[in-house]
Coordinates of C-alpha atoms in Angstrom, one line a residue:
Chain A
M6 CA 88.9 29.6 93.2
N7 CA 85.4 30.3 93.7
S8 CA 83.7 27.2 92.4
G9 CA 80.3 28.8 92.6
D10 CA 81.4 31.7 90.4
A11 CA 83.1 29.4 88.0
A12 CA 79.9 27.4 87.6
G13 CA 78.0 30.5 87.1
S14 CA 80.2 31.8 84.4
S15 CA 80.7 28.5 82.6
S16 CA 77.0 28.1 82.1
G17 CA 77.2 31.2 80.1
G18 CA 74.5 32.9 82.1
S19 CA 73.6 36.5 82.0
G20 CA 76.1 38.9 83.4
D21 CA 75.6 39.9 87.0
A22 CA 77.5 42.9 88.4
G23 CA 78.4 41.5 91.6
A24 CA 81.5 39.6 92.6
P25 CA 84.4 39.6 90.2
R26 CA 84.2 36.5 87.9
R27 CA 86.2 35.1 85.1
A28 CA 84.8 36.5 81.8
S29 CA 83.5 33.6 79.8
R30 CA 83.7 33.8 76.1
K31 CA 81.5 30.7 75.5
P32 CA 78.5 31.8 73.5
K33 CA 75.0 31.2 74.9
Y34 CA 73.8 27.7 73.9
S35 CA 70.8 27.6 71.7
K36 CA 69.5 24.9 69.5
F37 CA 69.6 27.3 66.6
T38 CA 73.2 28.2 66.8
Q39 CA 74.2 24.6 67.5
Q40 CA 72.2 23.4 64.6
E41 CA 70.2 20.9 66.7
L42 CA 66.7 22.1 65.7
P43 CA 64.1 19.5 65.7
A44 CA 64.1 18.1 62.1
C45 CA 63.0 15.3 60.0
K46 CA 65.7 13.6 58.0
P47 CA 63.9 12.4 54.9
I48 CA 65.5 9.5 53.1
L49 CA 64.5 7.8 49.9
T50 CA 63.3 4.4 51.4
P51 CA 61.7 2.1 48.9
K52 CA 58.4 2.6 50.6
W53 CA 58.5 6.3 50.1
V54 CA 59.7 6.2 46.6
I55 CA 57.3 3.7 45.3
S56 CA 54.4 5.3 47.0
V57 CA 55.3 8.8 45.6
F58 CA 55.4 7.4 42.0
L59 CA 52.2 5.6 42.6
L60 CA 50.6 8.7 43.9
V61 CA 51.7 10.9 41.0
G62 CA 50.5 8.3 38.6
V63 CA 47.1 7.9 40.3
I64 CA 46.5 11.7 40.2
F65 CA 47.9 12.3 36.7
V66 CA 46.1 9.6 34.8
P67 CA 42.5 10.8 35.7
I68 CA 43.4 14.4 35.1
G69 CA 44.9 13.4 31.7
V70 CA 41.7 11.5 30.8
A71 CA 39.5 14.5 31.9
S72 CA 41.7 16.9 29.8
L73 CA 41.6 14.7 26.8
L74 CA 37.9 14.3 27.1
A75 CA 37.4 18.1 27.4
S76 CA 39.6 18.7 24.4
N77 CA 37.6 16.1 22.3
K78 CA 34.5 17.8 23.1
V79 CA 35.5 21.0 21.5
V80 CA 34.2 21.4 17.9
E81 CA 36.5 23.5 15.8
I82 CA 36.2 24.7 12.2
V83 CA 39.5 26.1 10.7
D84 CA 39.4 27.5 7.3
R85 CA 42.6 28.8 5.6
Y86 CA 41.5 31.5 3.1
D87 CA 44.4 33.7 2.2
D88 CA 45.5 31.5 -0.7
A89 CA 42.0 30.7 -2.0
C90 CA 40.8 34.3 -1.8
V91 CA 43.2 35.6 -4.3
P92 CA 41.9 35.3 -7.9
S93 CA 43.9 32.6 -9.8
N94 CA 45.0 34.9 -12.6
V95 CA 47.0 37.1 -10.2
T96 CA 50.7 36.5 -10.1
N97 CA 51.9 39.3 -8.0
K98 CA 50.0 38.8 -4.9
L99 CA 51.7 41.6 -3.0
A100 CA 50.7 44.2 -5.7
Y101 CA 47.2 42.7 -5.6
I102 CA 46.8 43.1 -1.9
Q103 CA 48.2 46.6 -1.8
N104 CA 46.0 47.9 -4.6
S105 CA 43.2 49.6 -2.8
T106 CA 41.0 49.9 -5.9
I107 CA 40.3 46.2 -6.4
S108 CA 37.6 44.8 -4.3
K109 CA 38.8 42.1 -2.0
T110 CA 35.5 40.5 -1.1
C111 CA 35.5 36.7 -1.0
R112 CA 33.0 34.1 -0.3
R113 CA 33.8 31.0 1.7
T114 CA 31.5 28.0 2.6
L115 CA 32.0 26.1 5.8
K116 CA 30.3 22.9 6.9
V117 CA 29.7 22.2 10.6
P118 CA 31.1 18.9 11.5
K119 CA 29.3 18.3 14.8
D120 CA 26.7 20.1 16.9
M121 CA 28.1 23.2 18.2
K122 CA 26.5 24.8 21.3
Q123 CA 26.6 28.5 21.8
P124 CA 28.5 30.6 22.6
I125 CA 30.6 29.9 19.5
F126 CA 33.8 31.9 19.3
V127 CA 34.9 33.4 16.0
Y128 CA 38.7 33.8 15.7
Y129 CA 41.1 34.9 13.0
Q130 CA 44.4 32.9 13.0
L131 CA 47.7 34.1 11.7
N132 CA 50.7 32.0 11.0
N133 CA 54.3 33.1 10.7
F134 CA 53.5 36.5 12.3
Y135 CA 55.9 37.3 15.0
Q136 CA 54.1 39.6 17.4
N137 CA 56.5 38.6 19.9
H138 CA 59.5 40.2 18.1
R139 CA 61.3 42.5 20.6
R140 CA 61.3 45.7 18.5
Y141 CA 57.6 45.1 17.7
V142 CA 56.5 44.6 21.2
K143 CA 58.2 47.8 22.4
S144 CA 56.7 49.8 19.6
R145 CA 53.9 51.5 21.5
N146 CA 53.3 54.2 24.0
D147 CA 51.1 53.2 26.9
Q148 CA 50.9 56.7 28.3
Q149 CA 49.6 58.1 25.1
L150 CA 47.0 55.3 24.9
R151 CA 45.7 56.0 28.3
D152 CA 45.8 59.8 28.8
A153 CA 44.5 62.3 26.4
S154 CA 46.9 65.0 27.8
K155 CA 49.8 62.8 26.8
A156 CA 48.9 62.7 23.1
N157 CA 52.4 63.9 22.0
E158 CA 54.3 61.1 24.0
T159 CA 55.7 59.0 21.2
T160 CA 58.8 57.6 22.6
L161 CA 59.7 54.1 21.5
C162 CA 57.1 54.4 18.7
D163 CA 59.7 54.5 15.8
P164 CA 59.0 54.4 12.9
E165 CA 55.4 55.3 13.4
K166 CA 55.9 58.4 15.7
T167 CA 54.8 61.5 13.7
R168 CA 53.4 62.3 10.4
D169 CA 53.8 65.8 8.9
G170 CA 55.0 67.1 12.2
M171 CA 52.1 65.9 14.2
A172 CA 52.1 63.0 16.5
I173 CA 50.2 59.9 15.5
V174 CA 47.6 58.6 18.0
P175 CA 47.9 55.7 18.6
C176 CA 51.6 55.5 17.7
G177 CA 53.8 52.5 17.1
L178 CA 54.0 49.5 14.9
I179 CA 51.5 47.4 16.8
A180 CA 48.7 49.8 16.3
W181 CA 49.8 50.5 12.7
S182 CA 49.6 46.9 11.8
T183 CA 46.0 46.1 13.2
F184 CA 44.3 43.3 11.4
N185 CA 41.6 44.5 9.0
D186 CA 39.8 41.6 7.5
T187 CA 36.1 41.6 8.2
Y188 CA 33.7 38.7 8.3
T189 CA 29.9 38.4 7.9
F190 CA 28.1 35.1 8.3
Q191 CA 25.1 33.5 7.0
H192 CA 23.6 30.4 8.4
N193 CA 21.5 28.4 5.9
T194 CA 20.6 31.7 4.1
N195 CA 19.7 33.5 7.4
N196 CA 21.9 36.2 8.5
L197 CA 24.0 35.3 11.6
S198 CA 24.8 38.2 13.9
I199 CA 28.1 38.4 15.6
D200 CA 28.5 40.0 19.0
K201 CA 31.7 42.2 18.8
T202 CA 31.4 43.7 22.3
D203 CA 33.5 42.4 25.3
I204 CA 36.1 40.7 23.1
S205 CA 38.9 42.4 24.9
W206 CA 40.1 42.0 28.5
K207 CA 38.1 44.3 30.9
S208 CA 41.4 45.6 32.5
D209 CA 42.5 46.8 29.0
R210 CA 39.4 48.7 28.4
D211 CA 39.1 50.3 31.8
H212 CA 42.7 51.0 32.6
K213 CA 45.0 50.9 29.5
F214 CA 43.0 52.6 26.9
G215 CA 41.5 56.0 27.7
S216 CA 38.0 56.8 27.1
D217 CA 38.8 60.2 26.2
V218 CA 41.6 59.4 23.7
F219 CA 40.7 59.6 20.1
P220 CA 42.7 58.4 17.1
K221 CA 44.4 61.2 15.3
N222 CA 46.6 61.3 12.2
F223 CA 46.4 57.6 11.9
Q224 CA 47.3 55.6 8.9
K225 CA 47.9 58.8 6.9
G226 CA 51.2 57.9 5.4
P227 CA 52.1 56.1 2.1
L228 CA 52.4 52.7 3.7
I229 CA 49.1 51.5 5.2
G230 CA 49.8 48.7 7.6
G231 CA 46.4 47.7 8.5
K232 CA 43.1 49.0 9.9
T233 CA 42.1 52.7 9.8
L234 CA 40.3 53.8 12.8
N235 CA 37.2 55.8 13.2
E236 CA 38.3 59.1 14.7
S237 CA 35.1 59.7 16.6
I238 CA 35.2 56.5 18.7
P239 CA 37.5 56.7 21.8
L240 CA 40.2 54.0 22.1
S241 CA 38.6 52.3 25.0
E242 CA 35.8 51.3 22.7
Q243 CA 37.9 50.3 19.7
E244 CA 37.9 46.7 20.8
D245 CA 39.6 45.3 17.7
L246 CA 42.5 47.5 18.3
I247 CA 42.7 46.7 22.0
V248 CA 42.5 42.8 21.1
W249 CA 45.3 43.3 18.6
M250 CA 47.5 45.3 20.9
R251 CA 47.7 42.5 23.3
T252 CA 50.7 41.0 21.7
A253 CA 50.6 37.3 21.1
A254 CA 53.2 34.9 22.5
L255 CA 53.9 32.7 19.5
P256 CA 54.2 33.1 15.7
T257 CA 50.9 31.1 15.2
F258 CA 48.2 32.8 17.1
R259 CA 44.5 33.4 17.1
K260 CA 42.6 36.5 18.2
L261 CA 39.0 36.9 19.2
Y262 CA 36.9 38.5 16.5
G263 CA 33.4 38.0 18.0
R264 CA 30.9 35.6 19.5
I265 CA 27.9 33.9 18.0
Y266 CA 25.0 33.0 20.4
V267 CA 23.2 30.6 18.1
D268 CA 23.4 26.9 18.2
L269 CA 24.7 25.3 15.0
K270 CA 23.6 21.8 14.0
E271 CA 25.7 19.2 12.3
N272 CA 25.9 19.5 8.5
D273 CA 24.7 23.1 8.5
T274 CA 26.3 25.4 6.0
I275 CA 27.9 28.7 7.0
T276 CA 28.6 31.1 4.4
V277 CA 31.2 33.7 5.1
T278 CA 31.6 36.9 3.2
L279 CA 35.0 38.3 4.0
D280 CA 37.2 41.2 3.0
N281 CA 40.6 40.0 2.2
N282 CA 42.4 43.2 3.2
Y283 CA 45.3 42.2 5.4
N284 CA 48.7 41.7 3.7
T285 CA 50.3 38.5 4.7
Y286 CA 51.7 37.8 1.4
S287 CA 55.0 39.6 1.7
F288 CA 56.2 37.4 4.5
D289 CA 54.6 34.0 3.8
G290 CA 52.0 34.4 6.5
K291 CA 48.8 32.5 6.5
K292 CA 45.3 33.7 7.5
S293 CA 42.5 31.4 8.7
L294 CA 39.1 31.8 10.1
V295 CA 38.3 29.7 13.1
L296 CA 34.9 28.9 14.7
S297 CA 35.3 27.1 18.0
T298 CA 33.4 26.1 21.0
S299 CA 35.0 25.9 24.4
T300 CA 35.1 23.8 27.6
W301 CA 36.3 24.4 31.2
L302 CA 39.9 23.9 29.8
G303 CA 39.4 26.2 26.9
G304 CA 39.9 25.3 23.3
K305 CA 41.1 22.2 21.5
N306 CA 44.5 21.0 22.5
D307 CA 45.2 17.4 23.0
F308 CA 48.7 18.0 24.2
L309 CA 47.8 18.6 27.8
G310 CA 45.8 15.4 28.2
L311 CA 48.3 13.4 26.4
A312 CA 51.2 14.9 28.5
Y313 CA 49.4 14.1 31.7
L314 CA 48.7 10.5 30.5
T315 CA 52.4 10.1 29.5
V316 CA 53.8 11.3 32.8
G317 CA 51.3 9.3 34.8
G318 CA 52.0 6.2 32.8
L319 CA 55.9 6.8 33.2
C320 CA 55.4 7.1 37.0
F321 CA 53.5 3.9 37.1
F322 CA 56.3 2.2 35.1
L323 CA 59.0 3.7 37.4
A324 CA 57.0 2.5 40.5
F325 CA 56.9 -1.0 38.9
A326 CA 60.5 -1.0 38.0
F327 CA 61.7 0.3 41.5
T328 CA 59.4 -2.3 43.1
L329 CA 61.1 -5.1 41.0
L330 CA 64.6 -3.7 41.7
Y331 CA 63.8 -3.6 45.4
L332 CA 62.6 -7.2 45.4
I333 CA 65.6 -8.4 43.4
K334 CA 67.9 -6.0 44.9
P335 CA 71.5 -7.1 44.2
R336 CA 73.1 -5.7 47.3
K337 CA 72.2 -4.7 50.8
L338 CA 71.9 -0.9 51.4
G339 CA 74.9 -0.2 53.5
D340 CA 77.4 -2.7 52.1
N341 CA 80.8 -1.1 52.1
N342 CA 82.4 -3.1 49.3
Y343 CA 80.8 -1.0 46.7
L344 CA 82.2 2.3 47.7
S345 CA 83.7 3.7 44.6
W346 CA 87.2 4.3 46.0
N347 CA 87.4 1.0 47.6
R348 CA 86.6 -0.9 44.4
N349 CA 89.6 0.5 42.8
S350 CA 92.2 -0.1 45.6
A351 CA 91.8 -3.8 46.1
G352 CA 94.6 -4.6 48.6
H353 CA 94.7 -3.0 52.1
Chain B
M15 CA 62.3 40.1 36.7
S16 CA 65.7 40.2 38.2
L17 CA 63.8 40.1 41.5
Y18 CA 63.5 36.5 40.7
N19 CA 67.1 35.6 41.4
V20 CA 67.2 37.7 44.5
L21 CA 64.0 36.7 46.2
F22 CA 62.3 33.7 45.0
T23 CA 65.1 31.2 44.7
S24 CA 67.8 32.7 47.0
L25 CA 66.0 32.1 50.2
P26 CA 65.7 28.3 49.9
V27 CA 69.2 28.1 48.6
I28 CA 70.6 30.0 51.5
A29 CA 68.5 28.1 54.0
M30 CA 69.9 24.9 52.4
G31 CA 73.4 26.0 52.5
V32 CA 73.4 27.2 56.0
F33 CA 71.2 24.6 57.8
D34 CA 71.4 21.5 55.8
Q35 CA 73.1 18.5 57.4
D36 CA 73.6 15.4 55.5
V37 CA 74.8 13.5 58.5
S38 CA 74.2 14.4 62.1
A39 CA 77.1 15.7 64.2
R40 CA 77.2 12.5 66.4
F41 CA 77.7 10.2 63.4
C42 CA 80.2 12.5 61.9
L43 CA 82.4 12.0 64.9
K44 CA 81.9 8.3 64.8
Y45 CA 82.8 7.7 61.2
P46 CA 86.0 9.8 60.4
M47 CA 86.1 8.2 57.0
L48 CA 83.5 10.8 56.0
Y49 CA 86.4 13.2 56.0
Q50 CA 87.7 11.4 52.9
E51 CA 84.9 12.9 50.8
G52 CA 87.0 16.1 51.0
P53 CA 90.5 14.9 49.8
Q54 CA 89.0 12.5 47.3
N55 CA 87.2 15.4 45.8
L56 CA 83.9 13.5 45.7
L57 CA 81.5 16.5 45.9
F58 CA 83.0 19.1 43.9
R59 CA 84.2 17.1 40.9
W60 CA 83.7 18.7 37.5
S61 CA 81.5 15.7 36.5
R62 CA 79.2 16.4 39.3
L63 CA 79.1 20.1 38.6
L64 CA 78.4 19.6 35.0
G65 CA 75.7 17.1 36.0
W66 CA 73.9 19.7 38.0
M67 CA 74.3 22.2 35.1
L68 CA 73.0 19.8 32.7
H69 CA 70.1 19.2 35.0
G70 CA 69.3 22.9 35.1
V71 CA 69.3 23.1 31.3
G72 CA 67.1 20.0 31.0
S73 CA 64.6 21.3 33.5
A74 CA 64.5 24.6 31.7
V75 CA 64.0 22.9 28.4
I76 CA 61.2 20.7 29.8
I77 CA 59.5 23.7 31.4
F78 CA 59.7 25.8 28.3
F79 CA 58.4 23.4 25.8
L80 CA 55.7 21.8 27.9
T81 CA 54.3 25.2 28.7
I82 CA 54.3 26.3 25.1
A83 CA 52.8 23.2 23.8
S84 CA 50.1 23.2 26.4
L85 CA 49.1 26.7 25.9
K86 CA 49.3 27.2 22.1
H87 CA 47.0 29.2 20.0
Q88 CA 43.6 27.8 21.4
A89 CA 41.6 29.5 24.1
F90 CA 42.6 28.8 27.6
R91 CA 39.5 29.9 29.4
K92 CA 35.9 29.0 29.1
D93 CA 35.1 32.5 27.9
G94 CA 37.2 32.0 24.7
E95 CA 40.1 34.3 25.6
V96 CA 43.5 33.4 24.1
I97 CA 46.9 33.7 25.7
D98 CA 49.3 36.6 25.1
L99 CA 52.9 37.2 25.9
S100 CA 52.4 38.2 29.5
I101 CA 50.0 35.3 30.2
L102 CA 52.4 32.7 28.8
G103 CA 55.3 34.4 30.7
A104 CA 53.6 34.4 34.0
T105 CA 52.6 30.7 33.5
A106 CA 56.1 29.7 32.7
Y107 CA 57.5 31.7 35.6
T108 CA 55.1 30.1 38.0
C109 CA 56.2 26.6 36.8
V110 CA 59.8 27.7 37.4
V111 CA 59.1 28.9 40.9
W112 CA 57.4 25.6 41.7
A113 CA 60.0 23.4 40.2
V114 CA 62.8 25.2 41.9
N115 CA 61.3 25.1 45.3
M116 CA 60.2 21.5 45.1
Q117 CA 63.7 20.6 43.8
M118 CA 65.0 22.2 47.2
A119 CA 62.5 20.0 49.0
I120 CA 63.7 16.9 47.4
T121 CA 67.4 17.8 47.8
V122 CA 67.4 18.8 51.4
N123 CA 68.5 16.2 53.9
Y124 CA 67.6 17.9 57.1
F125 CA 64.2 19.3 57.2
T126 CA 63.9 21.9 59.9
L127 CA 61.1 24.5 60.4
I128 CA 63.3 27.0 58.6
Q129 CA 63.6 25.0 55.5
H130 CA 59.8 24.6 55.5
I131 CA 59.3 28.3 55.9
C132 CA 61.7 29.2 53.2
I133 CA 60.3 26.7 50.6
W134 CA 56.7 27.3 51.2
S135 CA 57.0 31.1 51.6
G136 CA 59.0 31.2 48.4
I137 CA 56.0 29.8 46.5
F138 CA 53.5 31.9 48.5
L139 CA 55.4 35.0 48.0
W140 CA 55.4 34.5 44.1
Y141 CA 51.7 34.5 44.1
L142 CA 51.5 37.4 46.4
F143 CA 53.9 39.2 44.2
L144 CA 51.7 38.5 41.1
I145 CA 48.7 39.8 42.9
I146 CA 50.3 42.9 44.3
Y147 CA 52.3 43.8 41.2
G148 CA 49.4 43.3 39.1
A149 CA 47.3 45.7 41.2
I150 CA 49.8 48.6 40.7
T151 CA 48.7 51.0 38.1
P152 CA 49.6 49.8 34.5
S153 CA 52.0 52.8 33.9
F154 CA 54.3 50.8 36.3
S155 CA 53.3 47.2 35.8
T156 CA 52.6 47.4 32.0
T157 CA 51.8 43.9 30.7
F158 CA 51.6 42.3 34.0
F159 CA 48.7 44.4 35.1
M160 CA 46.1 42.2 36.6
V161 CA 47.5 39.1 34.8
F162 CA 46.8 36.8 37.8
S163 CA 43.7 38.4 39.2
E164 CA 41.9 38.7 36.0
A165 CA 43.3 36.1 33.5
L166 CA 45.2 33.3 35.3
G167 CA 43.6 32.9 38.7
G168 CA 40.3 31.8 37.5
A169 CA 41.6 29.7 34.6
P170 CA 41.7 25.9 35.4
A171 CA 44.1 25.5 32.5
Y172 CA 46.7 27.5 34.4
W173 CA 46.7 25.3 37.5
V174 CA 46.6 22.2 35.4
V175 CA 49.6 23.3 33.4
T176 CA 51.5 24.3 36.4
L177 CA 50.9 21.0 38.1
L178 CA 52.0 19.1 35.0
V179 CA 55.1 21.1 34.2
A180 CA 56.5 21.3 37.8
V181 CA 56.2 17.6 38.3
A182 CA 57.5 16.7 34.8
A183 CA 60.6 18.9 35.5
L184 CA 61.3 17.0 38.7
I185 CA 60.9 13.5 37.7
P186 CA 64.3 13.0 36.1
Y187 CA 66.1 14.3 39.1
F188 CA 64.0 12.3 41.5
T189 CA 64.6 9.0 39.6
L190 CA 68.4 9.7 39.3
A191 CA 68.5 10.5 43.0
V192 CA 66.8 7.3 43.9
V193 CA 69.1 5.2 41.6
K194 CA 72.1 6.9 43.1
T195 CA 71.3 6.4 46.7
W196 CA 70.1 2.9 46.3
F197 CA 72.7 1.5 44.0
F198 CA 75.7 3.8 43.9
P199 CA 75.7 5.4 47.4
D200 CA 78.3 7.9 48.5
Y201 CA 79.7 7.3 52.0
H202 CA 77.5 9.9 53.5
N203 CA 74.5 8.3 51.9
K204 CA 75.5 5.0 53.7
I205 CA 75.7 6.8 57.0
Q206 CA 72.2 8.2 56.3
W207 CA 70.9 4.7 55.7
L208 CA 72.6 3.7 59.1
Q209 CA 71.0 6.7 60.9
H210 CA 67.7 5.6 59.5
A211 CA 68.1 2.0 60.3
A212 CA 69.5 3.0 63.8
K213 CA 66.1 4.3 64.6
H214 CA 64.7 0.8 64.5
A215 CA 67.5 -1.6 65.4
D216 CA 71.2 -1.2 66.3
P217 CA 73.0 -2.8 63.4
E218 CA 76.0 -0.3 63.6
E219 CA 78.0 -2.6 65.8
E220 CA 79.3 -4.9 63.0
L221 CA 79.4 -2.3 60.4
G222 CA 81.1 0.0 62.9
V223 CA 84.0 -2.4 63.1
V224 CA 84.3 -2.7 59.4
L225 CA 84.2 1.0 59.0
R226 CA 86.9 1.7 61.7
Q227 CA 89.2 -0.6 59.9
F228 CA 88.8 1.5 56.8
S229 CA 89.4 4.6 58.8
V230 CA 93.0 3.5 59.7
R231 CA 94.1 2.4 56.3
S232 CA 96.8 4.6 54.7
T233 CA 95.7 7.8 53.2
G234 CA 97.2 9.3 50.1
V235 CA 97.3 12.9 51.2
G236 CA 98.1 15.0 54.2
V237 CA 100.6 15.1 57.0
S238 CA 100.2 11.4 57.9
A239 CA 100.8 10.4 54.4
R240 CA 104.0 12.4 54.1
R241 CA 105.1 11.0 57.5
D242 CA 104.5 7.5 56.4
A243 CA 106.3 8.0 53.2
K244 CA 109.3 9.5 55.0
L245 CA 109.4 6.4 57.3
V246 CA 109.4 4.1 54.4
R247 CA 112.3 6.0 52.8
T248 CA 114.3 6.1 56.0
N249 CA 113.7 2.4 56.6
S250 CA 114.9 1.5 53.2
K251 CA 118.1 3.5 53.7
V252 CA 118.9 1.8 57.0
I253 CA 118.3 -1.6 55.4
H254 CA 120.4 -0.7 52.4
A255 CA 123.4 0.4 54.7
D256 CA 123.1 -2.5 56.9
S257 CA 123.0 -5.3 54.4
S258 CA 124.2 -4.0 51.2
S259 CA 125.7 -7.3 50.2
Q260 CA 122.6 -9.2 51.1
S261 CA 119.3 -9.4 49.3
Q262 CA 119.3 -6.4 46.9
A263 CA 115.8 -7.3 45.7
T264 CA 114.2 -6.7 49.2
V265 CA 115.5 -3.1 49.0
E266 CA 113.3 -2.4 46.2
L267 CA 110.7 -0.8 48.4
T268 CA 108.3 1.9 47.4

């Protein structure tokens, strides 16, 4: 009966202890609970759609051109040597490579196709080598690599855990299979020095491989998988091992071997003296030596530039197509006759 | 990486589910034909669900192969470093986070502040996570240790690849959405066009008349349908009893 009270309670106001009033269950109004927040309701108008496609095209085509130009600027020499470096009279390549008494030195000649400015990066490339195999990737023990006191931690390192009852440092298949071909270079009969420092990531050297951890009991078994390590050098300075232990993502990969800080001119001859030690013959792997320059985008890969150009071109085409369709549009937006269920039921 | 499902894509999806409105409340009341989208099973048909699943698979294929083809065995930085498993993984993951959040941005019909916060913070949180997780000691973060701060952040190739892959994964859906709303619009799409046009003019008058006529046509389901069908049966019995000798043909109702 109290109209004042009724008005007060129906507005959902805060409670007041005073006169008895009808308890209101109406929730407090707020824009959030009533879903009336200020909002924009984007809709795919022709203006928006065509301008979005044009914008994407306009951004992507120049990036594609720049990427393609960068990739074309890279000069790369790739030389596959695992087939050529085995003498022609050898039939059983596996036995040849596993025989440690035969000298595996091999000479290769490379020709520089275009001027290469320093720094020139030397990589070794492996094909058909699955460093991303699950069991392989897990076959390491990070604690052992980092901490000298944890030298006996060899969990997950099967089958390279212990030898003659003593733990192997570094344990695991990744370390066991470290690449062990070596290369020396000569440039037009002058010796070319390779800088093999700083080829690994700094975070690996500082945090993942201990400076007081030394190799122990390593490659002492009947099957030698790769490189033998100098037991007086700590792991944080064994950069070839560190580089190798950063497992590659794809079955064809390169790893940094060193850097050359000399400019190479077109038609120069580089003579490579290499030791063909690493066994890729039992699984049809390939080994190659790569010399490459780099740009802001990295090495030579035309795909990025081409993909950008393709997507940009596709967007231009779609913008053009939608413009045409909008101009010749066959029906007004909002015509009800084209509702799907109305088309079927004709009479009503 | 199960954190992915929980954190990086759940927030925008929840925000979309709770806050999205394809048609505002006022227009909903005005056009009751919108209700027919339920009984006609227009939104949860198998074909539509399978379409979305196919879109997910297609986007994943695009993201995966584009990332791998862009970052192959060559160096990805000026200093000659090559990619490894964690770098490729982090790049692909970044592309997925961008693609999913931008997909949300395209799909949402009703952009409030909350949608903005969820979408952009989803992306920002991913980068924050990369930096923070990468800063934790490698005994916990293993291969992701400093992957962003050292390797990816300063590599232009990373940002270039992310832009390409995220946009390329979205173009198919965007194109299909445009074609659908322009040429094969659902009823709620039409109302959206009306809402949009209503801001400039007031054309809903004539259309409103037409739409209201549709609203009163006979439905196929529900209480009113059963009542109408019963009426038809009763009427036919009455006519039958009344004039059984007369026109038998007219009795063939239904």
